[in-house]
CSV table of C-alpha atoms in Angstrom, one decimal:
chain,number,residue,atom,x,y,z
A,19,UNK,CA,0.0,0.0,0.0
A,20,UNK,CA,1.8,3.2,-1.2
A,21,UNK,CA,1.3,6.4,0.9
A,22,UNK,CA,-1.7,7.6,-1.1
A,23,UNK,CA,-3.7,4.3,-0.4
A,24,UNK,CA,-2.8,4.1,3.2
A,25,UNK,CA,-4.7,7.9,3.6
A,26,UNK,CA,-7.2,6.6,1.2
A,27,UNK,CA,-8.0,3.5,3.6
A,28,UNK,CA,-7.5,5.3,6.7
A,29,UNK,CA,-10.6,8.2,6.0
A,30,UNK,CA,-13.0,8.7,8.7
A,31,UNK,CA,-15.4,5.9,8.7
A,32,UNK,CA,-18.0,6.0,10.8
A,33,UNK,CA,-20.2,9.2,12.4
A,34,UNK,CA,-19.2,10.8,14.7
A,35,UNK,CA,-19.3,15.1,15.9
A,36,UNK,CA,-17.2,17.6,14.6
A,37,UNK,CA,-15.1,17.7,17.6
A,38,UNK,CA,-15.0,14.2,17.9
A,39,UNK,CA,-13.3,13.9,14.1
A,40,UNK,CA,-11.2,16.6,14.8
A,41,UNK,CA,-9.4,15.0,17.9
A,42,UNK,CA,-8.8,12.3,15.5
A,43,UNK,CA,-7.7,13.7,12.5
A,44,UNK,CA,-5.4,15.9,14.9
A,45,UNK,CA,-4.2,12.1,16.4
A,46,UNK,CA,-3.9,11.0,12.8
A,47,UNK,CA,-2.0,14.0,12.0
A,48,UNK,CA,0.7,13.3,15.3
A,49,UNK,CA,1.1,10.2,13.9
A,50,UNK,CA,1.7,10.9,10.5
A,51,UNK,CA,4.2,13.8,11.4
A,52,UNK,CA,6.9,11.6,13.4
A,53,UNK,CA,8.8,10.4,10.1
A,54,UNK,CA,10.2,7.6,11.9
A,55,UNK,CA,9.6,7.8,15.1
A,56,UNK,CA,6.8,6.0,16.5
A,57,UNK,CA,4.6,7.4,19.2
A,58,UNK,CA,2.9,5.5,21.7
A,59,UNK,CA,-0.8,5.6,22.6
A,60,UNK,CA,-0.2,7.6,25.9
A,61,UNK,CA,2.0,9.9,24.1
A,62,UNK,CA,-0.6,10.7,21.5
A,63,UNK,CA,-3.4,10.9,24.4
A,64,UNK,CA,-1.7,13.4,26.7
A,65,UNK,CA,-0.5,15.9,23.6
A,66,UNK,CA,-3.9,15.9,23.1
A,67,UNK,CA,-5.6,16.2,26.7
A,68,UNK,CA,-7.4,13.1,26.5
A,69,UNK,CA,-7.6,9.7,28.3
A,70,UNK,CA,-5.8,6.9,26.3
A,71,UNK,CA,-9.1,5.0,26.9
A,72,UNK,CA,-11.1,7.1,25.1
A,73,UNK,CA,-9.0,7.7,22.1
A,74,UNK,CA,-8.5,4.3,21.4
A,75,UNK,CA,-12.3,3.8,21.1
A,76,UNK,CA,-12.8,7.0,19.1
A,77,UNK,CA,-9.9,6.4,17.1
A,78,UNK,CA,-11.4,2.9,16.1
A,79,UNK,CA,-14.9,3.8,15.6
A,80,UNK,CA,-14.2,6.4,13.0
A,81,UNK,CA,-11.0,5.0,11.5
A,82,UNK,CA,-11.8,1.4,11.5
A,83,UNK,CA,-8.4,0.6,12.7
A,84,UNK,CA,-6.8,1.4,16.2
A,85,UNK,CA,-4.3,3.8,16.3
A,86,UNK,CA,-1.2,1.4,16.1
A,87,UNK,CA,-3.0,-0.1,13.1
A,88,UNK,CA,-3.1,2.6,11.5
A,89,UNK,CA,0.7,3.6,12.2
A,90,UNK,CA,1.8,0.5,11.4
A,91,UNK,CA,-0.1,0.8,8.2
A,92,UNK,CA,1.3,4.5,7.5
A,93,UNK,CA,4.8,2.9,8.4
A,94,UNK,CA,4.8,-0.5,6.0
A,95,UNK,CA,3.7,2.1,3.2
A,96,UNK,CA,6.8,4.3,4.2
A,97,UNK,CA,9.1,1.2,4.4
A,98,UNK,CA,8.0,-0.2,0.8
A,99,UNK,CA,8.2,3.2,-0.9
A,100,UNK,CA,11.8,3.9,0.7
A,101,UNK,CA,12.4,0.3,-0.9
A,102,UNK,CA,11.2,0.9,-4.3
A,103,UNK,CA,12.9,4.1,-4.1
A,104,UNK,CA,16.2,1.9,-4.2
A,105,UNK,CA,16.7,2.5,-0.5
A,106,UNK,CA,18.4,-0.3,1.0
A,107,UNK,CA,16.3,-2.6,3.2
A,108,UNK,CA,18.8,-1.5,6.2
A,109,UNK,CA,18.3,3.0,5.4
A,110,UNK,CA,14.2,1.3,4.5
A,111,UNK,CA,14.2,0.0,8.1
A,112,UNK,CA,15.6,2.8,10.3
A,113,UNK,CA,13.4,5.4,7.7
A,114,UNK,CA,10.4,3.5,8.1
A,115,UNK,CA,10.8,3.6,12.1
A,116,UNK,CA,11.6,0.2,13.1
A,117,UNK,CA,14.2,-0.2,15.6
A,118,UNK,CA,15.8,-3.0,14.3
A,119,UNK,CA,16.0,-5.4,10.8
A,120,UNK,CA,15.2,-8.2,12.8
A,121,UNK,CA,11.9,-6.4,13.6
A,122,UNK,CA,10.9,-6.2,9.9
A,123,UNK,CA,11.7,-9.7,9.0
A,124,UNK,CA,9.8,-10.9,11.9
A,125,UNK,CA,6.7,-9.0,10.5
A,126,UNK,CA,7.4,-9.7,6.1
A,127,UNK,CA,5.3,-13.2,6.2
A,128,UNK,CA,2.6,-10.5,7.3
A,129,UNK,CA,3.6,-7.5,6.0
A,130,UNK,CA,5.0,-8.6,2.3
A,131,UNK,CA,4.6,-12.2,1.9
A,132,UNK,CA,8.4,-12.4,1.3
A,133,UNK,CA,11.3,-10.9,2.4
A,134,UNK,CA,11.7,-7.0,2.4
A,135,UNK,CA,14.3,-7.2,-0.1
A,136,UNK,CA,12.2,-9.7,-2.9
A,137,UNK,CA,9.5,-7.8,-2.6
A,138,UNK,CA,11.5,-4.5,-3.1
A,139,UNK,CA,13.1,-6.0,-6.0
A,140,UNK,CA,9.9,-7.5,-7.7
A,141,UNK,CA,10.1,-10.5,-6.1
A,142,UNK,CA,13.9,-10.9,-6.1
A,143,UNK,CA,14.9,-14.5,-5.1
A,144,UNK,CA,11.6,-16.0,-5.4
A,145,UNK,CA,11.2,-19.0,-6.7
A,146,UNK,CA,7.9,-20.0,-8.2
A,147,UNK,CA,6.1,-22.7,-9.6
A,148,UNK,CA,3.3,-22.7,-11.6
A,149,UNK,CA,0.9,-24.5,-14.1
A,150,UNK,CA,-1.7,-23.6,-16.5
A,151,UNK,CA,-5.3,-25.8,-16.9
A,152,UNK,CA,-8.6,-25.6,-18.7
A,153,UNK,CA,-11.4,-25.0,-16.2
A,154,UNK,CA,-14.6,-24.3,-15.8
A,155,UNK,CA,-14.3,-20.6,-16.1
A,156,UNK,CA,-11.3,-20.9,-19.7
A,157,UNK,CA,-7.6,-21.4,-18.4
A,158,UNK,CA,-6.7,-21.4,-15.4
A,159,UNK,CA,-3.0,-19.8,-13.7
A,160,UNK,CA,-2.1,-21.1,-10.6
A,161,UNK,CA,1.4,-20.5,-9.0
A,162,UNK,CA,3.3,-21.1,-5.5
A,163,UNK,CA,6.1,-20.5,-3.5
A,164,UNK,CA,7.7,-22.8,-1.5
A,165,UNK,CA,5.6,-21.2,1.0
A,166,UNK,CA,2.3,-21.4,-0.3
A,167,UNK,CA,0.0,-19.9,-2.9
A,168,UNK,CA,1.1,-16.8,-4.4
A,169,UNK,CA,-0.9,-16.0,-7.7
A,170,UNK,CA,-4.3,-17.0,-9.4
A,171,UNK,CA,-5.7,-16.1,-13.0
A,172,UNK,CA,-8.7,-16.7,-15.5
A,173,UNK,CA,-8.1,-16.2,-18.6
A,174,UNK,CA,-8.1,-17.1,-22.7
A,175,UNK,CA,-4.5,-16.8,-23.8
A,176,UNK,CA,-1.6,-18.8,-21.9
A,177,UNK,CA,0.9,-16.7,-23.1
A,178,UNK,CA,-1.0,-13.6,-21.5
A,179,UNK,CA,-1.5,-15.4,-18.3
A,180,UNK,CA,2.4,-16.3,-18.2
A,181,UNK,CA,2.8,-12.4,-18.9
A,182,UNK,CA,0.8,-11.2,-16.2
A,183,UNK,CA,2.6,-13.6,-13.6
A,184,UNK,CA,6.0,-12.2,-15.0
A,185,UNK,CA,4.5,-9.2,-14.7
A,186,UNK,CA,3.9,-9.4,-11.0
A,187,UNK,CA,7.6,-11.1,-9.9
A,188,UNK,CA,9.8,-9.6,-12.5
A,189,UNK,CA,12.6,-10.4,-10.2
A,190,UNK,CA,12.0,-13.7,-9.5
A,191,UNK,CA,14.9,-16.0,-9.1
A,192,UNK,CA,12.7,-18.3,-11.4
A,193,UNK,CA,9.1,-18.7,-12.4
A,194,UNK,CA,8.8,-22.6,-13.7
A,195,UNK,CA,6.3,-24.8,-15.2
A,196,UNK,CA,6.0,-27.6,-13.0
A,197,UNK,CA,3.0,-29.9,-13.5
A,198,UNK,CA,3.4,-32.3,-10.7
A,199,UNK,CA,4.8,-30.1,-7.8
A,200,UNK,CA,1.9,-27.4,-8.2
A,201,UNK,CA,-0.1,-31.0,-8.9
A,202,UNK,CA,-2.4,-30.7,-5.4
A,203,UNK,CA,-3.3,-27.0,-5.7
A,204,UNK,CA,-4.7,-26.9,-8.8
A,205,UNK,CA,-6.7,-29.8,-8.3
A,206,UNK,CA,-8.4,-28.4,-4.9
A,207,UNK,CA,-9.0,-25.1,-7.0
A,208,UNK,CA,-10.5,-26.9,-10.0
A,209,UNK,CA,-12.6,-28.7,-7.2
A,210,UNK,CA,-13.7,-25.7,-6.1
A,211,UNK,CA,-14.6,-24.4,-9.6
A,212,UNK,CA,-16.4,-27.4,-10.4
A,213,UNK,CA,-18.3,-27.1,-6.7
A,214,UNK,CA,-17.4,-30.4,-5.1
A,215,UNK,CA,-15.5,-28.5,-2.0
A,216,UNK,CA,-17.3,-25.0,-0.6
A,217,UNK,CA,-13.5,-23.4,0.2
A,218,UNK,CA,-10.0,-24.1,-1.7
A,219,UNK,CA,-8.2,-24.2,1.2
A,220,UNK,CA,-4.8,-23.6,0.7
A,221,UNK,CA,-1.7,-22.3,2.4
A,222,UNK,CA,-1.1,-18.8,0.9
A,223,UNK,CA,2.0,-16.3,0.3
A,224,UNK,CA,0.4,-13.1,-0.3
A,225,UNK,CA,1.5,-9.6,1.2
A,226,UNK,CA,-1.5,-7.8,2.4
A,227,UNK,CA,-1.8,-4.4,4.2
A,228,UNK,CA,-3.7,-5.2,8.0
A,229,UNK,CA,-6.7,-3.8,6.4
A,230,UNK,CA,-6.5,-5.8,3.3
A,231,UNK,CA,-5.9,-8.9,5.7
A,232,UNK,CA,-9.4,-7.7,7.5
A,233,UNK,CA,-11.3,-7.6,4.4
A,234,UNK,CA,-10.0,-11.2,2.9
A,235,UNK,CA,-10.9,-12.8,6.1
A,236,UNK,CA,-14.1,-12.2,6.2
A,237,UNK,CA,-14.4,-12.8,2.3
A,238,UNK,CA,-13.6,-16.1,3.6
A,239,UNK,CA,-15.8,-16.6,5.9
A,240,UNK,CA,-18.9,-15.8,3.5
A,241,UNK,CA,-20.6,-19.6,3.1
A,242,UNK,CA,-20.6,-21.0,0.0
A,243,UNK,CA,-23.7,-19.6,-1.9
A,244,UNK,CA,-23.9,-16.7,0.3
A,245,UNK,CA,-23.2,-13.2,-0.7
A,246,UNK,CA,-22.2,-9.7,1.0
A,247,UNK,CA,-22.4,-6.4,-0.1
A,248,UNK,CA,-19.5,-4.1,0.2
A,249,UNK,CA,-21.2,-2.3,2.7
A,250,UNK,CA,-22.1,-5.3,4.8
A,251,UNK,CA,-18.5,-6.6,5.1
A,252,UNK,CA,-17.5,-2.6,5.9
A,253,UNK,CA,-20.0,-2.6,8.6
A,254,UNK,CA,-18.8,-6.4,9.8
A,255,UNK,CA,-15.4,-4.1,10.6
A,256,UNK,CA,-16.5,-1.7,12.3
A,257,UNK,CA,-15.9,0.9,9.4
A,258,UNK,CA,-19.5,1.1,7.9
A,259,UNK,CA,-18.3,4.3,5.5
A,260,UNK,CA,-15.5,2.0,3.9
A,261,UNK,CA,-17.4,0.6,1.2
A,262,UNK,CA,-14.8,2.2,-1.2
A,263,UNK,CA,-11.5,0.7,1.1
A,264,UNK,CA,-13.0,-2.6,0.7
A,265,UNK,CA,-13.7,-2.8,-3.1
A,266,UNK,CA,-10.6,-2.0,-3.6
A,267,UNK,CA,-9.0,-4.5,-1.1
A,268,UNK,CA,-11.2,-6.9,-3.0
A,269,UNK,CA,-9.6,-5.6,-6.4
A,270,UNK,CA,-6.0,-6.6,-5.5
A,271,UNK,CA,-6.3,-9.6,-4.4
A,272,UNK,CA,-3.6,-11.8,-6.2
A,273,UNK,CA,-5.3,-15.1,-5.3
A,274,UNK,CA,-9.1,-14.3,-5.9
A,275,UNK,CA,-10.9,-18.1,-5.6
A,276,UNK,CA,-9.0,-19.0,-2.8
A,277,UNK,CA,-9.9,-16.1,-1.6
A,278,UNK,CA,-13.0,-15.5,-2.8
A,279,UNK,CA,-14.1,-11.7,-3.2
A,280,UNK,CA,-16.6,-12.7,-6.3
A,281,UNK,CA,-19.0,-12.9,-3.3
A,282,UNK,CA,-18.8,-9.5,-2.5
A,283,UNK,CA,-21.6,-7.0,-4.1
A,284,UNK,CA,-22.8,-3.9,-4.8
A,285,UNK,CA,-25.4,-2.1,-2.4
A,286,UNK,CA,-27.9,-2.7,-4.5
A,287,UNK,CA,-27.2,-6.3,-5.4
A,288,UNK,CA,-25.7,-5.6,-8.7
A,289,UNK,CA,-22.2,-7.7,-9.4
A,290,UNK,CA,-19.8,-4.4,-9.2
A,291,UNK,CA,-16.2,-5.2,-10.5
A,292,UNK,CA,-14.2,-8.0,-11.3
A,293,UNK,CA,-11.1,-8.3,-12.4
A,294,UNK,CA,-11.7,-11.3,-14.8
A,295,UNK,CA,-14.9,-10.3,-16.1
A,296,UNK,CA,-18.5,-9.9,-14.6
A,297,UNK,CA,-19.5,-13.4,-16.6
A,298,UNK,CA,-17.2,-15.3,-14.5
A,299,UNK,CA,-18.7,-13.6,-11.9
A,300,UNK,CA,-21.9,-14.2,-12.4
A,301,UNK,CA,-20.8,-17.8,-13.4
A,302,UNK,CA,-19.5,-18.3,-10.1
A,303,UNK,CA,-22.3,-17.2,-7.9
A,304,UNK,CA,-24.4,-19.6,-10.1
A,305,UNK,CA,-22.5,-22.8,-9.5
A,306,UNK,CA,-22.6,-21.9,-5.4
A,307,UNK,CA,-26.1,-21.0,-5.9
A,308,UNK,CA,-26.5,-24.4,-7.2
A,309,UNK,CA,-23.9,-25.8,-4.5
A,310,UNK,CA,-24.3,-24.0,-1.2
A,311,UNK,CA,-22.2,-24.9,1.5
């Protein structure tokens, strides 16, 4: 999440007075000002005269996230700009605010879903499998890490689909066609498509911002032939104005299926987006229609 998205995802969410938004836009703004530094929730509380308490449940019913959430979200978006800036992942690390590298690698599975470095380097040193079937919904992508799942996409032309994976790991120490180590996953994802299993359940290697992780998990937990409107799963999170925040976490997820925003809707019912088409869509919610859980 780049600094523009983290402000984008971090609006105010829910009502709230006029005073009450501004004591946290001027919390938001403490925290956004230390460059580096991070503040703690006491800190923040007596600069601005108010209990920690109560700013921590203000802070969360308008933002959605708690105040270290949102710093932590403000600082992974410094840390991978500084990166991509050609920073090294030691000046990323102090820049960013942690104390020490050990802190950020402890926090990449979450963070990145890689190392620092790969993912600053388009997924430098990664090496991925992957395989490419027909399916229900035309050919199928899927691709792992020795870790777990790391891509997934629909489409009509293997040679795009083997373009768009480059596309995402440019760096990669290899990207390989490997029919039988990649064997298992496609098959539980082709189950799923063809809607003998409710859930492809499959370890993933994704990077995913803490709201991003918020939004998927409760894409997953959406039964089989259920649906939820944008605005549902915002108000599931406490954020019921972040409708927006969470089509757009639905929008980059890299392993859609396994993850399975196609169950997400409009407000009014209506399919929205999707990033392989609203006929596979619509195709989709058919079949679990047909298959509930």
């Amino acid at each position: 999440m780049d600094m523009h998205k983290a402000r984008s995802a971090a609006k105010p969410q829910a009502k709230a007075s006029a005073r009450q938004l501004e004591l946290v836009r001027r919390a938001c703004g403490l925290i956004d000002a230390q460059e580096g530094e991070r503040l703690t929730l006491a800190e923040i509380s007596h600069q601005l005269d108010v209990s920690p308490w109560h700013l921590q449940r203000l802070f969360k019913r308008v933002m959605g996230v708690s105040p270290r959430d949102y710093a932590d979200a403000r600082r992974n978006a410094a840390f991978r700009k500084q990166l991509k800036d050609g920073e090294s992942v030691a000046q990323a690390t102090y820049g960013a605010g942690y104390g020490s590298s050990s802190r950020v690698y402890e926090r990449a599975e979450r963070m990145l879903g890689m190392t620092p470095a790969s993912y600053a380097k388009g997924g430098k040193g990664a090496v991925i499998v992957y395989d490419i079937v027909a399916s229900p919904l035309g050919r199928l992508l899927v691709a792992a890490t020795a870790k777990g799942l790391c891509f997934l996409s629909l489409g009509d032309d293997d040679a795009l689909l083997v373009e768009e994976l480059a596309q995402e790991f440019p760096r990669a120490e290899s990207i390989t066609r490997d029919q039988h180590s990649i064997a298992q996953s496609v098959s539980l994802v082709i189950d799923f498509l063809e809607g003998k299993i409710p859930h492809a359940e499959l370890p993933l290697d994704v990077r995913a911002t803490a709201f991003q992780r918020r939004v998927w998990n409760e894409l997953i937990a959406i039964p089989c032939g259920e649906t939820r409107t944008y605005s549902e799963i915002a108000e599931i999170l406490g954020a019921p104005r972040a409708q927006r925040a969470v089509g757009r976490a639905c929008a980059t997820n890299p392993v859609s299926l396994v993850i399975p925003c196609h169950r997400a809707l409009r407000e009014d019912g209506g399919l929205g987006g999707y990033r392989w088409g609203l006929e596979r869509k619509a195709a989709l919610l058919e079949g679990e229609a047909e298959h509930p859980e």
